[in-house]
PDB file of C-alpha atoms in Angstrom:
ATOM      1  CA  ALA Z   1      88.347 -12.297  16.844  1.00 84.00           C
ATOM      2  CA  MET Z   2      84.797 -11.002  16.453  1.00 89.00           C
ATOM      3  CA  ARG Z   3      83.671 -13.148  19.364  1.00 94.00           C
ATOM      4  CA  ALA Z   4      86.450 -11.669  21.509  1.00 94.00           C
ATOM      5  CA  PHE Z   5      85.364  -8.123  20.617  1.00 94.00           C
ATOM      6  CA  ILE Z   6      81.723  -8.880  21.390  1.00 95.00           C
ATOM      7  CA  GLU Z   7      82.673 -10.516  24.681  1.00 97.00           C
ATOM      8  CA  GLY Z   8      84.847  -7.505  25.513  1.00 97.00           C
ATOM      9  CA  VAL Z   9      82.222  -4.855  24.798  1.00 95.00           C
ATOM     10  CA  THR Z  10      79.410  -6.754  26.505  1.00 95.00           C
ATOM     11  CA  LYS Z  11      81.175  -8.183  29.558  1.00 97.00           C
ATOM     12  CA  GLY Z  12      84.407  -6.233  30.020  1.00 97.00           C
ATOM     13  CA  ARG Z  13      84.671  -3.687  32.838  1.00 97.00           C
ATOM     14  CA  SER Z  14      81.644  -5.199  34.625  1.00 97.00           C
ATOM     15  CA  GLY Z  15      79.406  -4.810  31.586  1.00 96.00           C
ATOM     16  CA  LYS Z  16      80.494  -1.286  30.601  1.00 97.00           C
ATOM     17  CA  GLY Z  17      82.678  -2.717  27.845  1.00 97.00           C
ATOM     18  CA  SER Z  18      86.369  -2.927  27.148  1.00 98.00           C
ATOM     19  CA  ILE Z  19      87.891  -0.010  25.244  1.00 98.00           C
ATOM     20  CA  PHE Z  20      89.709  -1.336  22.172  1.00 97.00           C
ATOM     21  CA  VAL Z  21      92.188   1.196  20.744  1.00 98.00           C
ATOM     22  CA  TRP Z  22      93.672   0.187  17.401  1.00 95.00           C
ATOM     23  CA  ALA Z  23      96.445   1.674  15.258  1.00 94.00           C
ATOM     24  CA  SER Z  24      95.062   2.568  11.830  1.00 94.00           C
ATOM     25  CA  GLY Z  25      98.117   1.165  10.070  1.00 91.00           C
ATOM     26  CA  ASN Z  26     101.554   1.985   8.717  1.00 91.00           C
ATOM     27  CA  GLY Z  27     101.248   0.727   5.138  1.00 91.00           C
ATOM     28  CA  GLY Z  28     100.596   4.065   3.467  1.00 90.00           C
ATOM     29  CA  ARG Z  29     103.801   3.948   1.449  1.00 91.00           C
ATOM     30  CA  ASP Z  30     102.460   0.755  -0.147  1.00 93.00           C
ATOM     31  CA  ASN Z  31      98.980   2.250  -0.651  1.00 89.00           C
ATOM     32  CA  ASP Z  32      97.468   0.036   2.037  1.00 88.00           C
ATOM     33  CA  ASN Z  33      94.022   1.101   3.180  1.00 90.00           C
ATOM     34  CA  CYS Z  34      92.914   0.587   6.772  1.00 88.00           C
ATOM     35  CA  ASN Z  35      89.324   0.002   5.639  1.00 86.00           C
ATOM     36  CA  CYS Z  36      90.565  -3.461   4.641  1.00 86.00           C
ATOM     37  CA  ASP Z  37      91.765  -4.213   8.191  1.00 87.00           C
ATOM     38  CA  GLY Z  38      89.027  -6.055  10.054  1.00 86.00           C
ATOM     39  CA  TYR Z  39      90.285  -4.774  13.400  1.00 89.00           C
ATOM     40  CA  THR Z  40      90.681  -1.093  12.698  1.00 88.00           C
ATOM     41  CA  ASN Z  41      87.395  -0.870  10.786  1.00 90.00           C
ATOM     42  CA  SER Z  42      85.428  -2.675  13.496  1.00 93.00           C
ATOM     43  CA  ILE Z  43      82.598  -0.793  15.216  1.00 93.00           C
ATOM     44  CA  TRP Z  44      84.104  -1.975  18.503  1.00 94.00           C
ATOM     45  CA  THR Z  45      87.474  -0.240  18.089  1.00 95.00           C
ATOM     46  CA  LEU Z  46      88.781   3.298  18.245  1.00 97.00           C
ATOM     47  CA  SER Z  47      90.888   3.551  15.087  1.00 97.00           C
ATOM     48  CA  ILE Z  48      93.749   5.996  15.687  1.00 97.00           C
ATOM     49  CA  SER Z  49      95.981   7.618  13.075  1.00 97.00           C
ATOM     50  CA  SER Z  50      99.120   9.754  13.284  1.00 96.00           C
ATOM     51  CA  ALA Z  51     100.123  13.317  12.519  1.00 96.00           C
ATOM     52  CA  THR Z  52     103.609  14.757  12.265  1.00 94.00           C
ATOM     53  CA  GLU Z  53     104.638  17.477  14.681  1.00 91.00           C
ATOM     54  CA  ASN Z  54     103.976  19.940  11.850  1.00 92.00           C
ATOM     55  CA  GLY Z  55     100.409  18.710  11.336  1.00 94.00           C
ATOM     56  CA  LEU Z  56     101.065  16.765   8.156  1.00 94.00           C
ATOM     57  CA  VAL Z  57     100.012  13.288   7.069  1.00 95.00           C
ATOM     58  CA  PRO Z  58     102.994  10.986   7.728  1.00 94.00           C
ATOM     59  CA  TRP Z  59     104.418   8.999   4.824  1.00 92.00           C
ATOM     60  CA  TYR Z  60     103.380   5.694   6.438  1.00 94.00           C
ATOM     61  CA  SER Z  61      99.800   6.668   7.290  1.00 93.00           C
ATOM     62  CA  GLU Z  62      96.868   4.674   5.885  1.00 94.00           C
ATOM     63  CA  ALA Z  63      93.892   6.890   5.076  1.00 93.00           C
ATOM     64  CA  CYS Z  64      90.426   5.406   5.529  1.00 94.00           C
ATOM     65  CA  SER Z  65      86.916   6.189   6.685  1.00 94.00           C
ATOM     66  CA  SER Z  66      87.298   4.085   9.841  1.00 94.00           C
ATOM     67  CA  THR Z  67      89.809   6.506  11.393  1.00 96.00           C
ATOM     68  CA  LEU Z  68      88.164   8.253  14.346  1.00 97.00           C
ATOM     69  CA  ALA Z  69      90.972  10.440  15.677  1.00 98.00           C
ATOM     70  CA  THR Z  70      94.690  11.179  15.680  1.00 98.00           C
ATOM     71  CA  THR Z  71      97.626  11.712  18.004  1.00 97.00           C
ATOM     72  CA  TYR Z  72     101.080  13.012  17.170  1.00 93.00           C
ATOM     73  CA  SER Z  73     103.808  10.612  16.095  1.00 92.00           C
ATOM     74  CA  SER Z  74     106.805  10.708  13.799  1.00 86.00           C
ATOM     75  CA  GLY Z  75     107.035  12.096  10.328  1.00 80.00           C
ATOM     76  CA  SER Z  76     109.756  13.230   8.005  1.00 76.00           C
ATOM     77  CA  SER Z  77     113.453  13.240   8.698  1.00 76.00           C
ATOM     78  CA  GLY Z  78     114.281  15.970  11.186  1.00 81.00           C
ATOM     79  CA  GLU Z  79     110.884  15.877  12.891  1.00 80.00           C
ATOM     80  CA  ARG Z  80     110.694  14.624  16.448  1.00 81.00           C
ATOM     81  CA  GLN Z  81     109.445  11.170  17.304  1.00 80.00           C
ATOM     82  CA  VAL Z  82     107.736   9.734  20.384  1.00 85.00           C
ATOM     83  CA  VAL Z  83     109.792   9.127  23.533  1.00 87.00           C
ATOM     84  CA  THR Z  84     108.822   6.012  25.481  1.00 87.00           C
ATOM     85  CA  THR Z  85     110.147   3.184  27.597  1.00 90.00           C
ATOM     86  CA  ASP Z  86     112.238   0.507  25.934  1.00 90.00           C
ATOM     87  CA  LEU Z  87     113.980  -2.748  26.686  1.00 93.00           C
ATOM     88  CA  HIS Z  88     116.553  -3.169  29.460  1.00 95.00           C
ATOM     89  CA  HIS Z  89     115.200  -0.337  31.648  1.00 95.00           C
ATOM     90  CA  MET Z  90     115.985   2.214  28.947  1.00 94.00           C
ATOM     91  CA  CYS Z  91     114.048   4.812  26.984  1.00 93.00           C
ATOM     92  CA  THR Z  92     113.915   5.415  23.266  1.00 88.00           C
ATOM     93  CA  SER Z  93     113.332   8.672  21.442  1.00 87.00           C
ATOM     94  CA  SER Z  94     112.467   6.995  18.157  1.00 83.00           C
ATOM     95  CA  HIS Z  95     109.112   5.274  18.634  1.00 84.00           C
ATOM     96  CA  THR Z  96     107.175   5.879  15.425  1.00 87.00           C
ATOM     97  CA  GLY Z  97     104.061   5.301  13.400  1.00 88.00           C
ATOM     98  CA  THR Z  98     100.487   4.626  14.335  1.00 90.00           C
ATOM     99  CA  SER Z  99     102.038   2.042  16.647  1.00 90.00           C
ATOM    100  CA  ALA Z 100     103.133   5.026  18.749  1.00 91.00           C
ATOM    101  CA  SER Z 101      99.862   6.921  18.308  1.00 95.00           C
ATOM    102  CA  ALA Z 102      97.548   4.166  19.550  1.00 96.00           C
ATOM    103  CA  PRO Z 103      99.217   3.861  22.990  1.00 95.00           C
ATOM    104  CA  LEU Z 104      99.021   7.642  23.408  1.00 96.00           C
ATOM    105  CA  ALA Z 105      95.313   7.434  22.583  1.00 98.00           C
ATOM    106  CA  ALA Z 106      94.858   4.597  25.083  1.00 98.00           C
ATOM    107  CA  GLY Z 107      96.480   6.748  27.764  1.00 98.00           C
ATOM    108  CA  ILE Z 108      94.153   9.637  26.972  1.00 98.00           C
ATOM    109  CA  CYS Z 109      91.169   7.274  27.190  1.00 99.00           C
ATOM    110  CA  ALA Z 110      92.465   6.075  30.567  1.00 99.00           C
ATOM    111  CA  LEU Z 111      92.451   9.680  31.816  1.00 99.00           C
ATOM    112  CA  ALA Z 112      88.810  10.029  30.749  1.00 99.00           C
ATOM    113  CA  LEU Z 113      87.945   6.746  32.490  1.00 98.00           C
ATOM    114  CA  GLU Z 114      89.659   7.990  35.628  1.00 98.00           C
ATOM    115  CA  ALA Z 115      87.407  11.055  35.516  1.00 99.00           C
ATOM    116  CA  ASN Z 116      84.302   8.880  35.076  1.00 99.00           C
ATOM    117  CA  ARG Z 117      84.561   5.132  35.640  1.00 97.00           C
ATOM    118  CA  GLN Z 118      80.947   4.641  34.483  1.00 98.00           C
ATOM    119  CA  LEU Z 119      81.735   5.419  30.832  1.00 98.00           C
ATOM    120  CA  THR Z 120      80.760   2.636  28.455  1.00 98.00           C
ATOM    121  CA  TRP Z 121      82.702   1.650  25.362  1.00 97.00           C
ATOM    122  CA  ARG Z 122      80.166   3.587  23.281  1.00 97.00           C
ATOM    123  CA  ASP Z 123      80.465   6.636  25.539  1.00 98.00           C
ATOM    124  CA  MET Z 124      84.216   6.647  24.891  1.00 98.00           C
ATOM    125  CA  GLN Z 125      83.663   6.633  21.134  1.00 97.00           C
ATOM    126  CA  HIS Z 126      81.240   9.542  21.430  1.00 97.00           C
ATOM    127  CA  ILE Z 127      83.608  11.515  23.675  1.00 99.00           C
ATOM    128  CA  VAL Z 128      86.581  10.959  21.354  1.00 98.00           C
ATOM    129  CA  VAL Z 129      84.593  12.195  18.356  1.00 97.00           C
ATOM    130  CA  ALA Z 130      82.998  15.117  20.237  1.00 97.00           C
ATOM    131  CA  THR Z 131      86.295  16.465  21.574  1.00 98.00           C
ATOM    132  CA  ALA Z 132      88.712  15.764  18.700  1.00 98.00           C
ATOM    133  CA  ARG Z 133      89.764  18.912  16.881  1.00 96.00           C
ATOM    134  CA  PRO Z 134      91.234  19.553  13.437  1.00 95.00           C
ATOM    135  CA  ALA Z 135      93.657  22.093  14.993  1.00 88.00           C
ATOM    136  CA  ASN Z 136      96.565  22.642  12.605  1.00 93.00           C
ATOM    137  CA  LEU Z 137      96.217  19.325  10.786  1.00 97.00           C
ATOM    138  CA  ARG Z 138      96.720  19.620   7.042  1.00 96.00           C
ATOM    139  CA  ALA Z 139      95.216  17.107   4.636  1.00 96.00           C
ATOM    140  CA  PRO Z 140      93.619  17.625   1.221  1.00 94.00           C
ATOM    141  CA  ASP Z 141      90.510  15.629   2.097  1.00 95.00           C
ATOM    142  CA  TRP Z 142      88.978  17.589   4.988  1.00 97.00           C
ATOM    143  CA  THR Z 143      85.237  17.795   4.461  1.00 97.00           C
ATOM    144  CA  ILE Z 144      82.175  18.647   6.506  1.00 97.00           C
ATOM    145  CA  ASN Z 145      80.013  15.610   7.245  1.00 96.00           C
ATOM    146  CA  GLY Z 146      76.237  15.362   7.642  1.00 95.00           C
ATOM    147  CA  VAL Z 147      76.270  16.648  11.231  1.00 92.00           C
ATOM    148  CA  GLY Z 148      78.462  19.641  10.416  1.00 95.00           C
ATOM    149  CA  ARG Z 149      81.761  18.243  11.742  1.00 95.00           C
ATOM    150  CA  ASN Z 150      85.094  18.408   9.948  1.00 96.00           C
ATOM    151  CA  VAL Z 151      86.371  14.931   9.122  1.00 98.00           C
ATOM    152  CA  SER Z 152      89.295  13.530   7.151  1.00 98.00           C
ATOM    153  CA  HIS Z 153      90.242  10.022   6.012  1.00 96.00           C
ATOM    154  CA  SER Z 154      93.778  10.830   7.169  1.00 96.00           C
ATOM    155  CA  PHE Z 155      92.977  12.272  10.605  1.00 98.00           C
ATOM    156  CA  GLY Z 156      89.401  11.246  11.436  1.00 98.00           C
ATOM    157  CA  TYR Z 157      87.817  14.025  13.488  1.00 98.00           C
ATOM    158  CA  GLY Z 158      91.231  15.428  14.391  1.00 98.00           C
ATOM    159  CA  LEU Z 159      93.656  15.445  17.292  1.00 98.00           C
ATOM    160  CA  MET Z 160      92.567  13.865  20.535  1.00 98.00           C
ATOM    161  CA  ASP Z 161      92.311  16.470  23.293  1.00 98.00           C
ATOM    162  CA  ALA Z 162      93.024  14.952  26.722  1.00 98.00           C
ATOM    163  CA  ALA Z 163      91.872  17.990  28.710  1.00 99.00           C
ATOM    164  CA  ALA Z 164      88.603  18.230  26.781  1.00 99.00           C
ATOM    165  CA  MET Z 165      87.951  14.499  27.107  1.00 99.00           C
ATOM    166  CA  VAL Z 166      88.436  14.597  30.884  1.00 99.00           C
ATOM    167  CA  ARG Z 167      86.247  17.693  31.202  1.00 99.00           C
ATOM    168  CA  VAL Z 168      83.445  16.137  29.135  1.00 99.00           C
ATOM    169  CA  ALA Z 169      83.786  12.738  30.839  1.00 99.00           C
ATOM    170  CA  ARG Z 170      83.184  14.224  34.297  1.00 99.00           C
ATOM    171  CA  THR Z 171      79.566  15.099  33.489  1.00 98.00           C
ATOM    172  CA  TRP Z 172      78.856  12.655  30.660  1.00 98.00           C
ATOM    173  CA  GLN Z 173      75.442  11.012  30.523  1.00 97.00           C
ATOM    174  CA  THR Z 174      75.622   7.461  29.158  1.00 96.00           C
ATOM    175  CA  VAL Z 175      74.372   7.138  25.588  1.00 95.00           C
ATOM    176  CA  PRO Z 176      71.413   4.783  25.083  1.00 88.00           C
ATOM    177  CA  GLU Z 177      71.993   1.267  23.807  1.00 79.00           C
TER     178      GLU Z 177
END
């Protein structure tokens, strides 16, 4: 798997690097920790968590330091879930978990890449972190890190912001190797 990641970030997209978006995990009820997942804690992935529509940590969410950002997903009974395509040319209104959040994040990354096709895999990580916002997300572990940014093991740097990512991507200068 590591070889595949390295190949992807060095050769994918004509050398700009593949963008690997990974769900942070749905084992929170069992006290799983996504730091123990070799894919989500990889430096080559964007680890994405979930928030309920009310800005809470979902019951299934795995908190860990590898989480970079969050998108909305399902939560408690009575809260809305993600609507998406399903089998047999149908749609479902009950897609849930970080398994619903990661595809939303991938779509947001695709919008940023459409705005600037020269973005590298590292640029995308920087843009996600720079534009994510804590918004109305509620978790007991929000703290200010060494560069003055709010960060949480439950939500990373906060909600991904598609409009901000596209705006920043348009004029982004590639980060040095």
